[in-house]
Amino acid sequence: MSEDGPDPDDDGSADDRAGEFVLGTLAPAESDALRARLEQDRPLAAAVYAWQDRLLPLTRRAAPQPPSPALWRRIEQSIDAAAAFVATPSPTIGGVPRRAGPAPVPWWQRLGLWQGLSAAAVAASLVLGVMLVQRLSAPEPPRYLALLQSPDAGATGWVVELQAGRALRLVPVADAAPVPAGRALQFWTKPQGAAAPTSLGLVRAGQTLEVALSRLPAVEAQQLFEITLEPEGGSPIGRPTGPILFVGRTVQL
């Protein structure tokens, strides 16, 4: 609110000004004028307390943060200073006790504290709201699926699950035939237009394999995946040498 905002004596907007006072958005002069009226203006004080009750529950939307050691020291110093002020005898003027000033308000009852908490809660709620909208509006990365089937019988033996931002998963879906002694199953991929397939490692029959996407040359639809029978330890020449046991291409879901 600007310096030339509503007159603090205009009761028509008292509730609005009380809310802005709690949020800490009033101009300094307006805030000081409203604070000076709180002890005498009960309706205005009630409006301030109502706004505090309304806004403080928002603090539960943000994760609590433990006070720092420096903050605890300032709190302790404030309490010690307040106690010393109250315990100090009132000075006299000409033998007449001087009228003591008002006792300091305990830190937990200060309106400034609740103003800060309320403003922080509102700010945290706005940030969380923006993050939620951004997350909901962000498009989900495409997902791909490939059914690896035996070339002769057409039976599905494995499923490839693929999505950007996640590891590739090769999942067995049928009972695996025993691998001959001295041989191994090797997993390959070949994107469209690639000159040669890329090895994704050896596969254990009947066990799920996860492969980091950084090892793949591409992630796309119609990408070829296959499992071949190779010598124990894998192909010695970096490309398939044995028969293809299962093969398939990805489709986008």
Coordinates of N, CA and C in Angstrom, one line a residue:
M1 N 0.9 -1.2 0.0 CA 0.0 0.0 0.0 C 0.9 1.2 0.0
S2 N 0.5 2.3 -0.7 CA 1.3 3.5 -0.8 C 1.2 4.3 0.4
E3 N 2.1 5.3 0.5 CA 2.2 6.2 1.6 C 0.9 7.1 1.7
D4 N 0.3 7.3 0.6 CA -0.9 8.1 0.6 C -2.2 7.3 0.5
G5 N -2.2 6.1 1.2 CA -3.3 5.2 1.2 C -4.4 5.7 2.1
P6 N -5.4 4.8 2.5 CA -6.5 5.2 3.2 C -6.2 5.8 4.6
D7 N -7.0 6.7 5.0 CA -6.8 7.4 6.3 C -7.0 6.3 7.4
P8 N -6.0 6.2 8.3 CA -6.2 5.2 9.4 C -7.4 5.4 10.2
D9 N -8.0 6.6 10.2 CA -9.2 6.8 11.0 C -10.5 6.4 10.3
D10 N -10.4 6.0 9.0 CA -11.6 5.6 8.3 C -11.9 4.1 8.6
D11 N -12.9 3.9 9.5 CA -13.3 2.6 9.9 C -13.9 1.7 8.8
G12 N -14.2 2.3 7.7 CA -14.9 1.5 6.6 C -13.9 0.4 6.1
S13 N -12.6 0.6 6.2 CA -11.7 -0.4 5.7 C -10.8 -0.9 6.8
A14 N -11.3 -0.9 8.0 CA -10.5 -1.4 9.2 C -10.1 -2.8 9.0
D15 N -11.0 -3.7 8.5 CA -10.7 -5.1 8.4 C -9.6 -5.3 7.3
D16 N -9.7 -4.5 6.2 CA -8.7 -4.6 5.2 C -7.3 -4.2 5.7
R17 N -7.3 -3.1 6.4 CA -6.0 -2.6 6.9 C -5.4 -3.5 8.0
A18 N -6.3 -4.2 8.8 CA -5.8 -5.1 9.8 C -5.1 -6.3 9.0
G19 N -5.7 -6.8 7.9 CA -5.1 -7.9 7.2 C -3.8 -7.5 6.6
E20 N -3.7 -6.2 6.0 CA -2.4 -5.8 5.5 C -1.4 -5.6 6.6
F21 N -1.9 -5.1 7.8 CA -0.9 -5.0 8.9 C -0.3 -6.3 9.3
V22 N -1.1 -7.4 9.4 CA -0.6 -8.7 9.7 C 0.3 -9.2 8.7
L23 N 0.0 -9.0 7.4 CA 0.9 -9.4 6.3 C 2.2 -8.6 6.2
G24 N 2.2 -7.4 6.8 CA 3.3 -6.5 6.8 C 3.4 -5.7 5.5
T25 N 2.3 -5.5 4.8 CA 2.3 -4.7 3.5 C 1.9 -3.3 3.7
L26 N 1.6 -2.8 4.9 CA 1.3 -1.4 5.1 C 2.5 -0.6 5.0
A27 N 2.4 0.7 4.6 CA 3.5 1.6 4.6 C 3.9 1.8 6.0
P28 N 5.2 2.2 6.3 CA 5.6 2.4 7.7 C 4.8 3.3 8.5
A29 N 4.4 4.5 7.9 CA 3.6 5.4 8.6 C 2.2 4.9 9.0
E30 N 1.6 4.2 8.1 CA 0.3 3.6 8.3 C 0.4 2.5 9.4
S31 N 1.5 1.7 9.3 CA 1.7 0.6 10.3 C 1.9 1.2 11.7
D32 N 2.7 2.2 11.8 CA 2.9 2.8 13.1 C 1.6 3.4 13.6
A33 N 0.8 4.1 12.8 CA -0.4 4.7 13.2 C -1.4 3.6 13.7
L34 N -1.5 2.5 12.9 CA -2.4 1.4 13.3 C -2.0 0.8 14.6
R35 N -0.7 0.6 14.8 CA -0.2 -0.1 16.0 C -0.5 0.8 17.2
A36 N -0.4 2.1 17.0 CA -0.7 3.0 18.2 C -2.2 2.9 18.6
R37 N -3.0 2.6 17.7 CA -4.5 2.5 18.0 C -4.9 1.2 18.6
L38 N -4.0 0.2 18.6 CA -4.5 -1.2 19.0 C -4.9 -1.3 20.4
E39 N -4.2 -0.5 21.3 CA -4.5 -0.6 22.7 C -5.9 0.0 23.1
Q40 N -6.3 1.0 22.3 CA -7.5 1.7 22.6 C -8.7 1.3 21.7
D41 N -8.4 0.8 20.5 CA -9.4 0.4 19.5 C -9.6 -1.1 19.6
R42 N -10.6 -1.5 20.4 CA -10.8 -3.0 20.5 C -11.3 -3.6 19.2
P43 N -12.2 -3.0 18.5 CA -12.6 -3.7 17.2 C -11.5 -3.9 16.3
L44 N -10.6 -2.8 16.2 CA -9.4 -3.0 15.3 C -8.5 -4.1 15.8
A45 N -8.3 -4.1 17.1 CA -7.4 -5.2 17.7 C -8.0 -6.6 17.4
A46 N -9.4 -6.7 17.5 CA -10.0 -7.9 17.3 C -9.9 -8.3 15.8
A47 N -9.9 -7.4 14.9 CA -9.7 -7.7 13.5 C -8.3 -8.2 13.2
V48 N -7.3 -7.6 13.9 CA -5.9 -8.0 13.7 C -5.7 -9.4 14.2
Y49 N -6.3 -9.7 15.4 CA -6.2 -11.1 15.9 C -6.9 -12.1 15.0
A50 N -8.1 -11.7 14.4 CA -8.8 -12.6 13.5 C -7.9 -12.9 12.3
W51 N -7.2 -11.9 11.8 CA -6.4 -12.1 10.6 C -5.2 -13.0 11.0
Q52 N -4.7 -12.8 12.2 CA -3.6 -13.7 12.6 C -4.1 -15.2 12.7
D53 N -5.3 -15.4 13.2 CA -5.8 -16.8 13.3 C -6.1 -17.3 11.9
R54 N -6.5 -16.4 11.0 CA -6.8 -16.9 9.6 C -5.5 -17.3 8.9
L55 N -4.4 -16.6 9.1 CA -3.3 -16.8 8.3 C -2.2 -17.7 8.9
L56 N -2.2 -17.8 10.2 CA -1.2 -18.7 10.8 C -1.3 -20.1 10.4
P57 N -2.5 -20.7 10.1 CA -2.6 -22.1 9.7 C -1.8 -22.3 8.4
L58 N -1.6 -21.3 7.6 CA -0.8 -21.5 6.4 C 0.6 -21.9 6.7
T59 N 1.1 -21.6 7.9 CA 2.5 -22.0 8.2 C 2.7 -23.5 8.2
R60 N 1.6 -24.3 8.3 CA 1.7 -25.7 8.3 C 1.9 -26.2 6.9
R61 N 1.8 -25.4 5.9 CA 2.0 -25.8 4.5 C 3.5 -25.8 4.2
A62 N 4.3 -25.2 5.0 CA 5.8 -25.1 4.8 C 6.5 -25.9 5.8
A63 N 7.5 -26.6 5.5 CA 8.3 -27.4 6.4 C 8.9 -26.5 7.5
P64 N 8.8 -26.9 8.8 CA 9.3 -26.1 9.8 C 10.8 -26.1 9.8
Q65 N 11.4 -25.0 10.1 CA 12.9 -24.8 10.1 C 13.3 -24.6 11.5
P66 N 14.3 -25.3 12.1 CA 14.8 -25.1 13.4 C 15.5 -23.8 13.5
P67 N 15.2 -23.0 14.6 CA 15.9 -21.7 14.8 C 17.4 -21.9 14.9
S68 N 18.2 -21.0 14.3 CA 19.6 -21.1 14.3 C 20.1 -20.7 15.7
P69 N 21.3 -21.1 16.1 CA 21.9 -20.7 17.4 C 21.9 -19.2 17.5
A70 N 22.2 -18.5 16.5 CA 22.2 -17.0 16.6 C 20.9 -16.4 17.0
L71 N 19.8 -17.0 16.4 CA 18.4 -16.6 16.7 C 18.1 -16.8 18.2
W72 N 18.5 -18.0 18.7 CA 18.3 -18.3 20.1 C 19.0 -17.3 21.0
R73 N 20.3 -17.0 20.6 CA 21.0 -16.0 21.4 C 20.3 -14.6 21.5
R74 N 19.8 -14.2 20.3 CA 19.0 -12.9 20.3 C 17.8 -13.0 21.2
I75 N 17.1 -14.1 21.1 CA 15.9 -14.3 22.0 C 16.3 -14.2 23.4
E76 N 17.3 -15.0 23.8 CA 17.7 -14.9 25.2 C 18.2 -13.5 25.7
Q77 N 18.9 -12.8 24.8 CA 19.3 -11.5 25.1 C 18.1 -10.5 25.3
S78 N 17.1 -10.7 24.4 CA 15.9 -9.9 24.6 C 15.2 -10.2 25.9
I79 N 15.1 -11.5 26.3 CA 14.4 -11.8 27.5 C 15.2 -11.3 28.7
D80 N 16.5 -11.4 28.7 CA 17.4 -10.9 29.7 C 17.2 -9.4 29.8
A81 N 17.2 -8.7 28.7 CA 17.1 -7.2 28.7 C 15.7 -6.8 29.3
A82 N 14.7 -7.5 28.9 CA 13.3 -7.2 29.4 C 13.3 -7.4 31.0
A83 N 13.9 -8.6 31.4 CA 13.9 -8.8 32.8 C 14.7 -7.8 33.6
A84 N 15.8 -7.3 33.0 CA 16.6 -6.3 33.7 C 15.9 -5.0 33.8
F85 N 15.1 -4.7 32.7 CA 14.3 -3.4 32.7 C 13.3 -3.4 33.7
V86 N 12.6 -4.5 33.9 CA 11.5 -4.6 34.9 C 12.1 -4.6 36.3
A87 N 13.3 -5.2 36.5 CA 13.8 -5.2 37.9 C 14.5 -3.9 38.3
T88 N 14.8 -3.1 37.3 CA 15.5 -1.8 37.6 C 14.6 -0.9 38.4
P89 N 15.0 -0.4 39.6 CA 14.2 0.5 40.4 C 13.9 1.8 39.6
S90 N 12.7 2.4 39.8 CA 12.4 3.6 39.1 C 13.2 4.7 39.7
P91 N 13.8 5.6 38.8 CA 14.6 6.7 39.3 C 13.6 7.7 39.9
T92 N 14.2 8.6 40.7 CA 13.4 9.7 41.3 C 13.8 11.0 40.8
I93 N 12.9 11.9 40.8 CA 13.1 13.3 40.5 C 12.6 14.2 41.6
G94 N 13.6 14.8 42.4 CA 13.3 15.6 43.5 C 12.6 14.8 44.6
G95 N 13.0 13.5 44.7 CA 12.5 12.7 45.8 C 11.2 12.0 45.4
V96 N 10.6 12.4 44.2 CA 9.3 11.8 43.8 C 9.6 10.7 42.8
P97 N 9.2 9.5 43.0 CA 9.4 8.4 42.1 C 9.0 8.8 40.7
R98 N 9.9 8.6 39.7 CA 9.5 8.8 38.3 C 8.6 7.7 37.8
R99 N 7.7 8.1 37.0 CA 6.7 7.1 36.5 C 7.4 6.2 35.5
A100 N 7.3 5.0 35.8 CA 8.0 4.0 34.9 C 7.3 3.9 33.6
G101 N 8.0 3.6 32.5 CA 7.4 3.4 31.2 C 6.7 2.0 31.2
P102 N 6.0 1.7 30.1 CA 5.3 0.4 30.0 C 6.3 -0.7 30.0
A103 N 5.9 -1.8 30.6 CA 6.8 -3.0 30.6 C 6.9 -3.5 29.2
P104 N 8.0 -4.0 28.8 CA 8.2 -4.5 27.4 C 7.3 -5.7 27.2
V105 N 6.8 -5.9 26.0 CA 5.9 -7.0 25.7 C 6.8 -8.2 25.4
P106 N 6.5 -9.4 26.0 CA 7.3 -10.6 25.8 C 7.3 -10.9 24.3
W107 N 8.5 -11.5 23.9 CA 8.7 -11.7 22.5 C 7.6 -12.5 21.8
W108 N 7.1 -13.5 22.6 CA 6.1 -14.4 22.0 C 4.7 -13.7 21.8
Q109 N 4.6 -12.5 22.4 CA 3.3 -11.8 22.2 C 3.4 -10.6 21.3
R110 N 4.6 -10.4 20.7 CA 4.8 -9.2 19.8 C 4.1 -9.5 18.5
L111 N 3.4 -8.4 18.0 CA 2.7 -8.5 16.7 C 3.7 -8.7 15.6
G112 N 4.9 -8.1 15.7 CA 5.8 -8.2 14.6 C 6.2 -9.6 14.3
L113 N 6.3 -10.4 15.4 CA 6.7 -11.8 15.2 C 5.6 -12.5 14.4
W114 N 4.3 -12.3 14.8 CA 3.2 -13.0 14.1 C 3.1 -12.4 12.6
Q115 N 3.4 -11.1 12.5 CA 3.4 -10.6 11.1 C 4.4 -11.3 10.2
G116 N 5.6 -11.5 10.8 CA 6.6 -12.2 10.0 C 6.2 -13.6 9.7
L117 N 5.7 -14.3 10.7 CA 5.3 -15.7 10.4 C 4.2 -15.8 9.4
S118 N 3.2 -14.9 9.4 CA 2.1 -14.9 8.5 C 2.6 -14.6 7.1
A119 N 3.5 -13.5 7.0 CA 4.0 -13.2 5.7 C 4.8 -14.3 5.1
A120 N 5.6 -15.0 5.9 CA 6.4 -16.1 5.4 C 5.5 -17.3 5.0
A121 N 4.4 -17.5 5.7 CA 3.5 -18.6 5.3 C 2.9 -18.3 4.0
V122 N 2.4 -17.1 3.8 CA 1.8 -16.7 2.5 C 2.8 -16.9 1.4
A123 N 4.0 -16.4 1.6 CA 5.0 -16.5 0.6 C 5.3 -18.0 0.2
A124 N 5.5 -18.8 1.3 CA 5.7 -20.2 1.0 C 4.6 -20.9 0.3
S125 N 3.3 -20.5 0.6 CA 2.2 -21.1 -0.1 C 2.2 -20.7 -1.6
L126 N 2.6 -19.4 -1.9 CA 2.6 -19.0 -3.2 C 3.7 -19.8 -4.0
V127 N 4.8 -20.0 -3.4 CA 5.9 -20.7 -4.0 C 5.5 -22.2 -4.3
L128 N 4.9 -22.8 -3.3 CA 4.4 -24.2 -3.5 C 3.4 -24.3 -4.6
G129 N 2.5 -23.2 -4.6 CA 1.4 -23.2 -5.7 C 2.0 -23.2 -7.0
V130 N 3.0 -22.3 -7.2 CA 3.7 -22.1 -8.5 C 4.4 -23.4 -8.9
M131 N 5.1 -24.1 -7.9 CA 5.8 -25.3 -8.2 C 4.8 -26.4 -8.6
L132 N 3.6 -26.4 -8.0 CA 2.6 -27.5 -8.3 C 2.1 -27.2 -9.7
V133 N 1.8 -26.0 -10.0 CA 1.3 -25.7 -11.4 C 2.3 -26.0 -12.4
Q134 N 3.6 -25.7 -12.2 CA 4.6 -26.1 -13.2 C 4.7 -27.6 -13.3
R135 N 4.6 -28.3 -12.2 CA 4.8 -29.7 -12.3 C 3.6 -30.4 -13.0
L136 N 2.4 -29.8 -12.8 CA 1.2 -30.4 -13.5 C 1.2 -30.0 -14.9
S137 N 1.7 -28.8 -15.3 CA 1.7 -28.4 -16.7 C 2.8 -29.0 -17.5
A138 N 3.9 -29.5 -16.8 CA 5.0 -30.0 -17.6 C 4.7 -31.3 -18.3
P139 N 5.0 -31.4 -19.6 CA 4.6 -32.7 -20.3 C 5.5 -33.8 -19.8
E140 N 4.8 -35.0 -19.7 CA 5.6 -36.2 -19.3 C 6.4 -36.7 -20.4
P141 N 7.6 -37.2 -20.1 CA 8.5 -37.7 -21.2 C 7.8 -38.9 -21.8
P142 N 8.0 -39.1 -23.1 CA 7.4 -40.2 -23.8 C 7.9 -41.6 -23.3
R143 N 7.0 -42.6 -23.3 CA 7.3 -43.9 -22.9 C 7.3 -44.8 -24.1
Y144 N 8.2 -45.8 -24.1 CA 8.3 -46.8 -25.2 C 8.3 -48.2 -24.6
L145 N 7.8 -49.1 -25.5 CA 7.7 -50.5 -25.1 C 8.0 -51.3 -26.3
A146 N 8.8 -52.4 -26.0 CA 9.1 -53.3 -27.1 C 8.9 -54.8 -26.6
L147 N 8.2 -55.6 -27.4 CA 8.0 -57.0 -27.1 C 9.1 -57.8 -27.9
L148 N 10.0 -58.4 -27.2 CA 11.0 -59.2 -27.9 C 10.5 -60.6 -28.1
Q149 N 10.4 -61.0 -29.4 CA 9.8 -62.3 -29.7 C 10.8 -63.2 -30.4
S150 N 10.6 -64.5 -30.3 CA 11.5 -65.4 -31.0 C 11.2 -65.4 -32.5
P151 N 12.2 -65.3 -33.4 CA 11.9 -65.1 -34.8 C 11.1 -66.3 -35.4
D152 N 11.3 -67.5 -34.9 CA 10.7 -68.7 -35.5 C 9.3 -68.9 -35.0
A153 N 9.1 -68.9 -33.6 CA 7.8 -69.2 -33.1 C 6.9 -68.0 -32.8
G154 N 7.5 -66.8 -32.8 CA 6.8 -65.6 -32.5 C 6.3 -65.5 -31.1
A155 N 6.9 -66.3 -30.2 CA 6.5 -66.2 -28.7 C 7.3 -65.1 -28.1
T156 N 6.6 -64.3 -27.2 CA 7.2 -63.2 -26.5 C 8.0 -63.7 -25.3
G157 N 9.3 -63.4 -25.2 CA 10.1 -63.9 -24.1 C 10.5 -62.8 -23.2
W158 N 10.6 -61.5 -23.7 CA 11.1 -60.4 -22.9 C 10.3 -59.1 -23.3
V159 N 10.3 -58.2 -22.4 CA 9.6 -56.9 -22.6 C 10.7 -55.8 -22.3
V160 N 10.8 -54.8 -23.2 CA 11.7 -53.7 -22.9 C 10.8 -52.5 -22.6
E161 N 11.1 -51.9 -21.4 CA 10.4 -50.7 -20.9 C 11.4 -49.6 -20.9
L162 N 11.0 -48.5 -21.6 CA 11.9 -47.4 -21.8 C 11.2 -46.0 -21.7
Q163 N 11.8 -45.1 -20.9 CA 11.2 -43.8 -20.7 C 12.4 -42.8 -20.3
A164 N 12.4 -41.7 -21.0 CA 13.4 -40.7 -20.7 C 13.4 -40.3 -19.2
G165 N 14.6 -40.2 -18.7 CA 14.8 -39.9 -17.3 C 14.8 -41.1 -16.4
R166 N 14.6 -42.3 -16.9 CA 14.6 -43.5 -16.1 C 15.5 -44.6 -16.8
A167 N 15.8 -45.6 -16.0 CA 16.7 -46.6 -16.6 C 15.8 -47.6 -17.5
L168 N 16.5 -48.1 -18.5 CA 15.8 -49.1 -19.4 C 15.7 -50.4 -18.5
R169 N 14.5 -51.1 -18.7 CA 14.3 -52.3 -18.0 C 14.0 -53.4 -19.0
L170 N 14.7 -54.5 -18.9 CA 14.5 -55.7 -19.7 C 13.9 -56.7 -18.8
V171 N 12.6 -57.1 -19.0 CA 11.9 -57.9 -18.1 C 11.5 -59.2 -18.7
P172 N 11.9 -60.4 -18.2 CA 11.5 -61.7 -18.7 C 10.0 -61.9 -18.5
V173 N 9.3 -62.4 -19.5 CA 7.8 -62.7 -19.3 C 7.5 -64.2 -19.6
A174 N 8.5 -65.0 -19.8 CA 8.2 -66.4 -20.1 C 9.4 -67.2 -19.5
D175 N 9.1 -68.5 -19.3 CA 10.2 -69.3 -18.8 C 11.3 -69.4 -19.8
A176 N 12.5 -69.2 -19.3 CA 13.7 -69.1 -20.2 C 14.3 -70.5 -20.4
A177 N 14.6 -70.8 -21.6 CA 15.3 -72.0 -21.9 C 16.7 -72.0 -21.4
P178 N 17.3 -73.1 -21.0 CA 18.7 -73.1 -20.4 C 19.7 -72.7 -21.5
V179 N 20.6 -71.9 -21.0 CA 21.7 -71.4 -22.0 C 22.8 -72.5 -22.1
P180 N 23.1 -72.9 -23.3 CA 24.2 -74.0 -23.4 C 25.4 -73.6 -22.7
A181 N 26.2 -74.6 -22.3 CA 27.4 -74.4 -21.6 C 28.4 -73.7 -22.6
G182 N 29.1 -72.7 -22.0 CA 30.1 -72.0 -22.8 C 29.5 -70.9 -23.6
R183 N 28.2 -70.6 -23.5 CA 27.5 -69.6 -24.3 C 26.9 -68.6 -23.3
A184 N 26.5 -67.4 -23.8 CA 25.8 -66.4 -23.0 C 24.8 -65.6 -23.9
L185 N 23.8 -65.0 -23.2 CA 22.9 -64.1 -23.8 C 23.4 -62.7 -23.8
Q186 N 23.3 -62.0 -25.0 CA 23.8 -60.7 -25.1 C 22.7 -59.8 -25.6
F187 N 22.6 -58.6 -25.0 CA 21.5 -57.6 -25.3 C 22.0 -56.5 -26.2
W188 N 21.2 -56.2 -27.3 CA 21.7 -55.2 -28.2 C 20.6 -54.2 -28.6
T189 N 21.0 -53.1 -29.1 CA 20.0 -52.1 -29.6 C 20.6 -51.4 -30.8
K190 N 19.7 -51.0 -31.7 CA 20.1 -50.3 -33.0 C 19.0 -49.3 -33.4
P191 N 19.2 -48.0 -33.2 CA 18.3 -47.0 -33.6 C 18.2 -47.0 -35.2
Q192 N 17.1 -46.4 -35.6 CA 16.9 -46.3 -37.1 C 18.0 -45.5 -37.7
G193 N 18.6 -46.0 -38.8 CA 19.7 -45.2 -39.4 C 21.1 -45.5 -38.9
A194 N 21.2 -46.2 -37.7 CA 22.5 -46.5 -37.2 C 23.3 -47.5 -38.0
A195 N 24.6 -47.4 -38.1 CA 25.4 -48.3 -38.9 C 25.5 -49.7 -38.3
A196 N 25.5 -49.7 -37.0 CA 25.7 -51.0 -36.3 C 25.0 -51.0 -35.0
P197 N 24.7 -52.2 -34.5 CA 24.1 -52.3 -33.1 C 25.1 -52.0 -32.0
T198 N 24.5 -51.6 -30.9 CA 25.3 -51.3 -29.7 C 25.0 -52.3 -28.6
S199 N 26.0 -52.9 -28.0 CA 25.8 -53.9 -26.9 C 25.4 -53.2 -25.6
L200 N 24.4 -53.8 -25.0 CA 23.9 -53.3 -23.7 C 24.2 -54.2 -22.6
G201 N 25.1 -55.2 -22.9 CA 25.6 -56.1 -21.8 C 25.0 -57.5 -21.9
L202 N 25.5 -58.4 -21.0 CA 25.0 -59.7 -21.0 C 23.7 -59.9 -20.1
V203 N 22.9 -60.9 -20.5 CA 21.6 -61.1 -19.8 C 21.7 -62.4 -19.1
R204 N 21.1 -62.5 -17.9 CA 20.9 -63.7 -17.2 C 19.5 -64.2 -17.5
A205 N 19.4 -65.4 -17.9 CA 18.1 -66.0 -18.2 C 17.1 -65.9 -17.0
G206 N 16.0 -65.4 -17.3 CA 14.9 -65.3 -16.3 C 15.1 -64.1 -15.3
Q207 N 16.1 -63.2 -15.5 CA 16.3 -62.1 -14.5 C 16.1 -60.8 -15.2
T208 N 15.6 -59.8 -14.5 CA 15.4 -58.5 -15.0 C 16.7 -57.8 -15.1
L209 N 16.9 -57.0 -16.1 CA 18.2 -56.2 -16.3 C 17.8 -54.7 -16.4
E210 N 18.5 -53.9 -15.7 CA 18.3 -52.4 -15.8 C 19.6 -51.8 -16.4
V211 N 19.4 -50.9 -17.4 CA 20.5 -50.3 -18.1 C 20.3 -48.8 -18.1
A212 N 21.4 -48.1 -17.7 CA 21.3 -46.6 -17.7 C 21.1 -46.1 -19.1
L213 N 20.3 -45.1 -19.2 CA 20.0 -44.5 -20.6 C 21.2 -43.9 -21.2
S214 N 22.2 -43.5 -20.4 CA 23.4 -43.0 -21.0 C 24.2 -44.0 -21.8
R215 N 23.9 -45.2 -21.7 CA 24.6 -46.3 -22.5 C 23.9 -46.5 -23.8
L216 N 22.7 -45.9 -24.0 CA 22.0 -46.1 -25.3 C 22.4 -45.0 -26.3
P217 N 22.5 -45.4 -27.5 CA 22.8 -44.4 -28.6 C 21.6 -43.5 -28.9
A218 N 20.4 -43.9 -28.5 CA 19.2 -43.1 -28.8 C 18.1 -43.7 -28.0
V219 N 17.0 -42.9 -27.9 CA 15.7 -43.4 -27.2 C 14.6 -42.9 -28.2
E220 N 14.0 -43.8 -28.9 CA 13.0 -43.4 -29.9 C 12.1 -44.6 -30.3
A221 N 11.1 -44.2 -31.0 CA 10.2 -45.2 -31.5 C 10.9 -46.0 -32.7
Q222 N 10.4 -47.3 -32.9 CA 11.0 -48.1 -33.9 C 12.4 -48.4 -33.7
Q223 N 12.9 -48.3 -32.5 CA 14.3 -48.7 -32.1 C 14.4 -50.2 -32.0
L224 N 15.4 -50.8 -32.6 CA 15.5 -52.3 -32.6 C 16.2 -52.7 -31.3
F225 N 15.7 -53.8 -30.7 CA 16.3 -54.4 -29.5 C 16.3 -55.9 -29.9
E226 N 17.4 -56.6 -29.5 CA 17.5 -58.0 -29.7 C 18.4 -58.7 -28.7
I227 N 18.2 -60.0 -28.5 CA 19.0 -60.8 -27.7 C 19.6 -61.9 -28.6
T228 N 20.9 -62.1 -28.5 CA 21.6 -63.1 -29.4 C 22.3 -64.0 -28.5
L229 N 22.6 -65.2 -29.0 CA 23.4 -66.2 -28.3 C 24.9 -66.0 -28.7
E230 N 25.7 -65.7 -27.8 CA 27.1 -65.4 -28.0 C 28.0 -66.3 -27.2
P231 N 29.3 -66.2 -27.5 CA 30.3 -67.0 -26.7 C 30.3 -66.5 -25.3
E232 N 30.7 -67.3 -24.4 CA 30.7 -67.0 -23.0 C 31.6 -65.7 -22.8
G233 N 31.1 -64.7 -22.1 CA 31.8 -63.4 -22.0 C 31.4 -62.4 -23.0
G234 N 30.6 -62.8 -24.0 CA 30.0 -61.8 -25.0 C 30.8 -61.9 -26.3
S235 N 30.2 -61.2 -27.3 CA 30.8 -61.2 -28.6 C 32.2 -60.6 -28.6
P236 N 33.1 -61.3 -29.3 CA 34.5 -60.8 -29.2 C 34.8 -59.7 -30.2
I237 N 33.8 -59.4 -31.1 CA 34.1 -58.4 -32.2 C 33.2 -57.2 -32.1
G238 N 32.4 -57.1 -31.0 CA 31.6 -55.8 -30.8 C 30.3 -55.8 -31.6
R239 N 30.0 -56.9 -32.2 CA 28.7 -56.9 -32.9 C 28.2 -58.4 -32.9
P240 N 26.9 -58.6 -33.1 CA 26.3 -60.0 -32.9 C 27.0 -61.0 -33.9
T241 N 27.3 -62.1 -33.3 CA 27.9 -63.2 -34.1 C 27.0 -64.5 -34.1
G242 N 26.2 -64.6 -33.1 CA 25.4 -65.8 -33.0 C 24.0 -65.6 -33.4
P243 N 23.1 -66.6 -33.3 CA 21.7 -66.5 -33.8 C 20.9 -65.5 -32.9
I244 N 19.9 -64.9 -33.5 CA 19.0 -64.0 -32.8 C 18.0 -64.9 -32.1
L245 N 17.9 -64.8 -30.8 CA 16.9 -65.5 -30.0 C 15.6 -64.8 -29.9
F246 N 15.7 -63.4 -29.6 CA 14.5 -62.6 -29.5 C 14.8 -61.2 -30.1
V247 N 13.7 -60.7 -30.7 CA 13.9 -59.4 -31.4 C 12.6 -58.6 -31.4
G248 N 12.7 -57.3 -31.4 CA 11.5 -56.5 -31.5 C 11.8 -55.0 -31.6
R249 N 10.8 -54.2 -31.9 CA 11.0 -52.7 -32.0 C 10.1 -52.0 -31.0
T250 N 10.6 -50.8 -30.6 CA 9.8 -50.0 -29.7 C 8.6 -49.3 -30.3
V251 N 7.5 -49.2 -29.6 CA 6.4 -48.4 -30.0 C 6.2 -47.4 -28.9
Q252 N 5.8 -46.2 -29.2 CA 5.5 -45.1 -28.2 C 4.1 -45.3 -27.6
L253 N 4.0 -45.3 -26.3 CA 2.8 -45.4 -25.6 C 2.0 -44.1 -25.5

